[in-house]
Short mmCIF file of N, CA and C in Angstrom, two decimals:
data_model
loop_
_atom_site.label_atom_id
_atom_site.label_comp_id
_atom_site.label_asym_id
_atom_site.label_seq_id
_atom_site.Cartn_x
_atom_site.Cartn_y
_atom_site.Cartn_z
N MET W 17 18.05 7.05 -6.69
CA MET W 17 16.81 7.68 -7.01
C MET W 17 16.26 8.41 -5.66
N SER W 18 15.81 9.53 -6.15
CA SER W 18 15.14 10.38 -4.81
C SER W 18 14.14 11.10 -5.48
N GLY W 19 12.99 11.71 -4.48
CA GLY W 19 12.02 12.28 -5.13
C GLY W 19 11.03 12.83 -3.89
N ASP W 20 10.17 13.60 -4.08
CA ASP W 20 9.41 14.15 -3.15
C ASP W 20 8.12 13.85 -3.36
N ILE W 21 7.20 13.43 -2.41
CA ILE W 21 5.98 13.03 -2.38
C ILE W 21 4.96 14.02 -2.54
N GLY W 22 4.27 14.14 -3.42
CA GLY W 22 3.35 15.58 -3.74
C GLY W 22 2.21 15.28 -2.97
N ASN W 23 1.86 16.54 -2.29
CA ASN W 23 0.55 16.52 -1.37
C ASN W 23 0.70 15.30 -0.48
N ALA W 24 1.70 15.05 0.21
CA ALA W 24 1.98 14.22 1.22
C ALA W 24 1.01 14.04 2.12
N TYR W 25 0.86 15.20 2.99
CA TYR W 25 0.14 15.20 4.05
C TYR W 25 -1.57 15.03 3.78
N CYS W 26 -1.85 15.32 2.49
CA CYS W 26 -3.47 15.15 2.13
C CYS W 26 -3.66 13.48 1.94
N THR W 27 -2.34 12.69 1.85
CA THR W 27 -2.82 11.41 1.79
C THR W 27 -3.19 10.42 3.09
N ALA W 28 -2.70 11.12 4.20
CA ALA W 28 -2.92 10.71 5.46
C ALA W 28 -4.04 10.99 6.07
N PRO W 29 -4.74 10.03 6.65
CA PRO W 29 -6.16 10.34 7.44
C PRO W 29 -5.73 11.07 8.64
N CYS W 30 -6.59 12.06 8.98
CA CYS W 30 -6.67 12.83 10.28
C CYS W 30 -6.35 12.05 11.65
N ALA W 31 -5.52 12.44 12.25
CA ALA W 31 -5.27 11.58 13.54
C ALA W 31 -6.50 12.20 14.68
N GLU W 32 -7.19 13.22 14.58
CA GLU W 32 -8.14 13.39 15.56
C GLU W 32 -9.42 13.98 14.52
N GLN W 33 -10.39 14.34 15.30
CA GLN W 33 -11.50 14.82 14.67
C GLN W 33 -11.45 16.42 14.66
N ILE W 34 -11.31 17.08 13.45
CA ILE W 34 -11.06 18.40 13.28
C ILE W 34 -12.38 18.99 12.54
N TRP W 35 -12.97 20.04 13.35
CA TRP W 35 -14.07 20.67 12.52
C TRP W 35 -13.81 21.84 12.06
N SER W 36 -14.47 22.52 10.83
CA SER W 36 -14.03 23.73 10.20
C SER W 36 -15.40 24.32 9.73
N VAL W 37 -15.19 25.62 9.24
CA VAL W 37 -16.23 26.16 8.58
C VAL W 37 -15.82 26.67 7.16
N THR W 38 -16.83 26.32 6.25
CA THR W 38 -16.37 26.68 4.97
C THR W 38 -16.26 27.97 4.63
N GLY W 39 -15.38 28.46 3.66
CA GLY W 39 -14.99 29.89 3.43
C GLY W 39 -15.82 30.22 2.09
N ASP W 40 -15.27 31.35 1.57
CA ASP W 40 -15.66 32.02 0.36
C ASP W 40 -15.62 31.16 -0.71
N ASP W 41 -14.45 30.25 -0.86
CA ASP W 41 -14.31 29.40 -2.22
C ASP W 41 -15.21 28.35 -2.36
N PHE W 42 -16.11 28.35 -1.39
CA PHE W 42 -17.23 27.28 -1.53
C PHE W 42 -18.38 27.71 -2.12
N GLY W 43 -18.56 28.87 -2.47
CA GLY W 43 -19.78 29.47 -3.10
C GLY W 43 -21.01 29.40 -2.23
N PRO W 44 -22.16 28.91 -2.74
CA PRO W 44 -23.07 28.88 -2.14
C PRO W 44 -23.20 27.84 -0.78
N ARG W 45 -22.06 27.17 -0.79
CA ARG W 45 -22.01 26.19 0.54
C ARG W 45 -21.20 26.92 1.60
N LYS W 46 -20.81 28.30 1.35
CA LYS W 46 -20.19 29.01 2.23
C LYS W 46 -20.88 28.82 3.77
N GLY W 47 -19.85 28.69 4.98
CA GLY W 47 -20.60 28.85 6.14
C GLY W 47 -20.97 27.43 6.76
N LEU W 48 -20.81 26.16 6.02
CA LEU W 48 -21.24 25.12 6.31
C LEU W 48 -20.00 24.75 7.44
N VAL W 49 -20.55 23.63 8.34
CA VAL W 49 -19.44 23.07 9.12
C VAL W 49 -19.16 21.75 8.67
N VAL W 50 -18.03 21.30 8.44
CA VAL W 50 -17.42 20.29 8.07
C VAL W 50 -16.33 19.55 8.92
N THR W 51 -16.08 18.40 8.80
CA THR W 51 -15.22 17.41 9.60
C THR W 51 -13.97 17.28 8.39
N LEU W 52 -12.76 17.10 8.75
CA LEU W 52 -11.58 16.95 7.78
C LEU W 52 -11.53 15.39 7.93
N LYS W 53 -11.46 14.77 6.74
CA LYS W 53 -11.05 13.36 6.74
C LYS W 53 -9.43 12.92 6.41
N ARG W 54 -8.84 14.22 6.04
CA ARG W 54 -7.29 14.05 5.62
C ARG W 54 -6.61 15.03 6.27
N ALA W 55 -5.48 14.70 6.56
CA ALA W 55 -4.39 15.76 7.13
C ALA W 55 -4.15 16.76 6.09
N LEU W 56 -4.10 17.86 6.80
CA LEU W 56 -3.86 19.14 5.46
C LEU W 56 -2.42 19.86 6.36
N TYR W 57 -1.51 20.63 5.37
CA TYR W 57 -0.46 21.32 5.77
C TYR W 57 -0.79 22.15 6.71
N GLY W 58 -0.11 22.56 7.72
CA GLY W 58 -0.60 23.55 8.54
C GLY W 58 -0.99 22.98 10.06
N LEU W 59 -1.77 21.93 10.10
CA LEU W 59 -2.09 21.30 11.29
C LEU W 59 -0.98 20.75 11.86
N LYS W 60 -1.20 20.74 13.26
CA LYS W 60 0.05 20.51 14.04
C LYS W 60 0.18 18.82 14.18
N THR W 61 -0.78 18.20 13.90
CA THR W 61 -0.49 16.65 13.79
C THR W 61 -0.54 16.26 12.41
N ALA W 62 -0.39 16.96 11.21
CA ALA W 62 -0.32 16.68 10.06
C ALA W 62 1.20 15.66 9.70
N SER W 63 2.14 16.22 10.00
CA SER W 63 3.40 15.54 9.91
C SER W 63 3.56 14.12 10.73
N ALA W 64 2.89 14.18 11.73
CA ALA W 64 3.00 12.68 12.63
C ALA W 64 1.83 11.75 11.80
N SER W 65 0.79 12.49 11.42
CA SER W 65 -0.19 11.53 10.82
C SER W 65 0.40 10.91 9.44
N PHE W 66 1.16 11.78 8.71
CA PHE W 66 1.71 11.15 7.49
C PHE W 66 2.84 10.27 7.82
N HIS W 67 3.50 10.58 8.75
CA HIS W 67 4.67 9.68 9.25
C HIS W 67 4.30 8.32 9.54
N LYS W 68 3.09 8.32 10.25
CA LYS W 68 2.41 6.78 10.70
C LYS W 68 2.00 6.21 9.48
N PHE W 69 1.16 7.11 8.58
CA PHE W 69 0.69 6.46 7.44
C PHE W 69 1.69 5.93 6.42
N PHE W 70 2.69 6.57 6.08
CA PHE W 70 3.71 6.01 5.27
C PHE W 70 4.59 5.05 5.85
N ASN W 71 4.89 4.94 7.07
CA ASN W 71 5.63 3.95 7.69
C ASN W 71 4.75 2.61 7.38
N ASN W 72 3.69 2.46 7.71
CA ASN W 72 2.44 1.39 7.58
C ASN W 72 2.80 0.78 6.00
N PHE W 73 2.57 1.80 5.20
CA PHE W 73 2.81 1.43 3.76
C PHE W 73 4.07 0.93 3.52
N LEU W 74 5.33 1.33 3.92
CA LEU W 74 6.38 0.79 3.83
C LEU W 74 6.67 -0.73 4.52
N ARG W 75 5.95 -0.91 5.55
CA ARG W 75 5.78 -2.21 6.17
C ARG W 75 5.09 -3.14 5.50
N GLU W 76 3.86 -2.65 4.56
CA GLU W 76 3.23 -3.72 3.78
C GLU W 76 4.15 -3.97 2.41
N LEU W 77 5.02 -3.06 2.20
CA LEU W 77 5.88 -3.41 1.03
C LEU W 77 7.11 -4.50 1.51
N GLY W 78 7.29 -4.66 2.67
CA GLY W 78 8.36 -5.67 3.11
C GLY W 78 9.54 -5.13 3.80
N PHE W 79 9.44 -3.42 3.78
CA PHE W 79 10.43 -2.95 4.44
C PHE W 79 10.56 -3.05 6.04
N GLU W 80 11.52 -2.92 6.58
CA GLU W 80 11.77 -2.86 8.10
C GLU W 80 12.59 -1.62 8.49
N PRO W 81 12.23 -0.78 9.59
CA PRO W 81 12.98 0.29 10.14
C PRO W 81 14.28 -0.23 10.47
N SER W 82 15.46 0.51 10.40
CA SER W 82 16.71 0.46 10.87
C SER W 82 16.69 0.42 12.31
N ARG W 83 17.44 -0.42 13.01
CA ARG W 83 17.66 -0.22 14.64
C ARG W 83 18.10 0.99 15.03
N VAL W 84 19.11 1.66 14.17
CA VAL W 84 19.97 2.67 14.29
C VAL W 84 19.13 4.08 14.23
N ASP W 85 18.45 3.94 12.86
CA ASP W 85 17.73 5.30 12.49
C ASP W 85 16.03 4.98 12.00
N GLN W 86 15.18 5.30 12.82
CA GLN W 86 13.70 4.81 12.34
C GLN W 86 13.32 5.44 10.96
N ASP W 87 13.93 6.42 10.27
CA ASP W 87 13.54 6.62 9.16
C ASP W 87 14.52 6.16 7.92
N LEU W 88 15.46 5.30 8.21
CA LEU W 88 16.06 4.45 7.31
C LEU W 88 15.40 2.91 7.35
N TRP W 89 14.90 2.64 6.01
CA TRP W 89 14.06 1.35 5.87
C TRP W 89 14.90 0.45 5.16
N ILE W 90 14.95 -0.83 5.38
CA ILE W 90 15.83 -2.02 4.81
C ILE W 90 14.83 -2.98 4.35
N GLN W 91 15.15 -3.59 2.99
CA GLN W 91 14.52 -4.99 2.68
C GLN W 91 15.39 -5.80 2.08
N GLU W 92 15.36 -6.90 2.34
CA GLU W 92 16.31 -7.82 1.66
C GLU W 92 15.60 -8.22 0.60
N SER W 93 16.44 -7.96 -0.82
CA SER W 93 15.96 -8.09 -2.02
C SER W 93 15.43 -9.64 -2.56
N ASP W 94 14.52 -9.71 -3.25
CA ASP W 94 13.91 -11.18 -3.75
C ASP W 94 14.58 -11.32 -5.16
N GLU W 95 15.08 -10.50 -5.81
CA GLU W 95 15.57 -10.30 -7.05
C GLU W 95 17.26 -10.81 -7.07
N TYR W 96 17.89 -10.27 -6.06
CA TYR W 96 19.61 -10.34 -6.10
C TYR W 96 20.07 -10.49 -4.70
N GLU W 97 20.92 -10.91 -4.77
CA GLU W 97 21.90 -11.09 -3.29
C GLU W 97 21.93 -9.79 -2.67
N GLY W 98 21.55 -9.16 -1.72
CA GLY W 98 21.68 -7.77 -1.14
C GLY W 98 20.24 -7.17 -0.69
N TYR W 99 20.61 -5.94 -0.47
CA TYR W 99 19.35 -5.17 0.19
C TYR W 99 19.02 -4.04 -0.30
N ASP W 100 17.65 -3.60 -0.19
CA ASP W 100 17.36 -2.37 -0.65
C ASP W 100 17.20 -1.41 0.45
N TYR W 101 17.74 -0.17 0.45
CA TYR W 101 17.33 1.07 1.41
C TYR W 101 16.57 2.00 0.91
N LEU W 102 15.88 2.58 1.97
CA LEU W 102 14.87 3.61 1.50
C LEU W 102 14.84 4.52 2.83
N ALA W 103 15.42 5.84 2.55
CA ALA W 103 15.61 6.78 3.70
C ALA W 103 14.52 7.91 3.35
N THR W 104 13.90 8.53 4.47
CA THR W 104 12.90 9.16 4.53
C THR W 104 13.13 10.32 5.21
N HIS W 105 12.68 11.63 4.92
CA HIS W 105 12.65 12.88 5.57
C HIS W 105 11.51 13.71 5.39
N VAL W 106 10.70 13.77 6.42
CA VAL W 106 9.11 14.45 6.09
C VAL W 106 8.48 13.76 4.88
N ASP W 107 8.48 14.61 3.79
CA ASP W 107 8.02 13.79 2.47
C ASP W 107 9.09 13.65 1.29
N ASP W 108 10.29 13.63 1.69
CA ASP W 108 11.40 13.41 0.97
C ASP W 108 11.78 11.91 0.74
N VAL W 109 12.10 11.36 -0.18
CA VAL W 109 12.51 9.83 -0.16
C VAL W 109 13.71 9.86 -1.17
N ILE W 110 14.60 8.93 -0.59
CA ILE W 110 15.72 8.43 -1.26
C ILE W 110 15.95 7.08 -1.41
N ILE W 111 15.97 6.50 -2.40
CA ILE W 111 16.01 4.95 -2.65
C ILE W 111 17.54 4.61 -3.12
N VAL W 112 18.07 3.53 -2.42
CA VAL W 112 19.40 3.21 -2.92
C VAL W 112 19.22 1.76 -3.09
N ALA W 113 19.44 1.06 -4.41
CA ALA W 113 19.17 -0.19 -4.74
C ALA W 113 20.00 -0.57 -5.76
N LYS W 114 20.14 -1.84 -6.18
CA LYS W 114 20.68 -2.44 -7.33
C LYS W 114 19.90 -1.91 -8.50
N ASP W 115 18.57 -2.11 -8.41
CA ASP W 115 17.64 -1.61 -9.40
C ASP W 115 16.30 -0.99 -8.83
N PRO W 116 16.55 0.31 -8.51
CA PRO W 116 15.34 0.94 -8.08
C PRO W 116 14.00 1.03 -8.54
N THR W 117 13.87 0.29 -9.65
CA THR W 117 12.51 0.43 -10.20
C THR W 117 11.56 -0.51 -9.57
#
């Protein structure tokens, strides 16, 4: 099973405090100074913020990173004898398991 995490970077909190000025799309609120709470595509730290956020999520699910590749996650299955594997690359995921549901 494989997939892409939609709006991945927008799920991760910003690693640092970033200020911006609202543009024309904000209508009467144009020109307000705002601070970002979530990472956005295009920020230099967005990928690292999402990577850290997603790694913490996988640990909460019981996965551990491989000693060989930090983007390969392994979990011993509770339902059958064997392991579940999850490989990540940026916001793409591949799951290899006896029952990936």
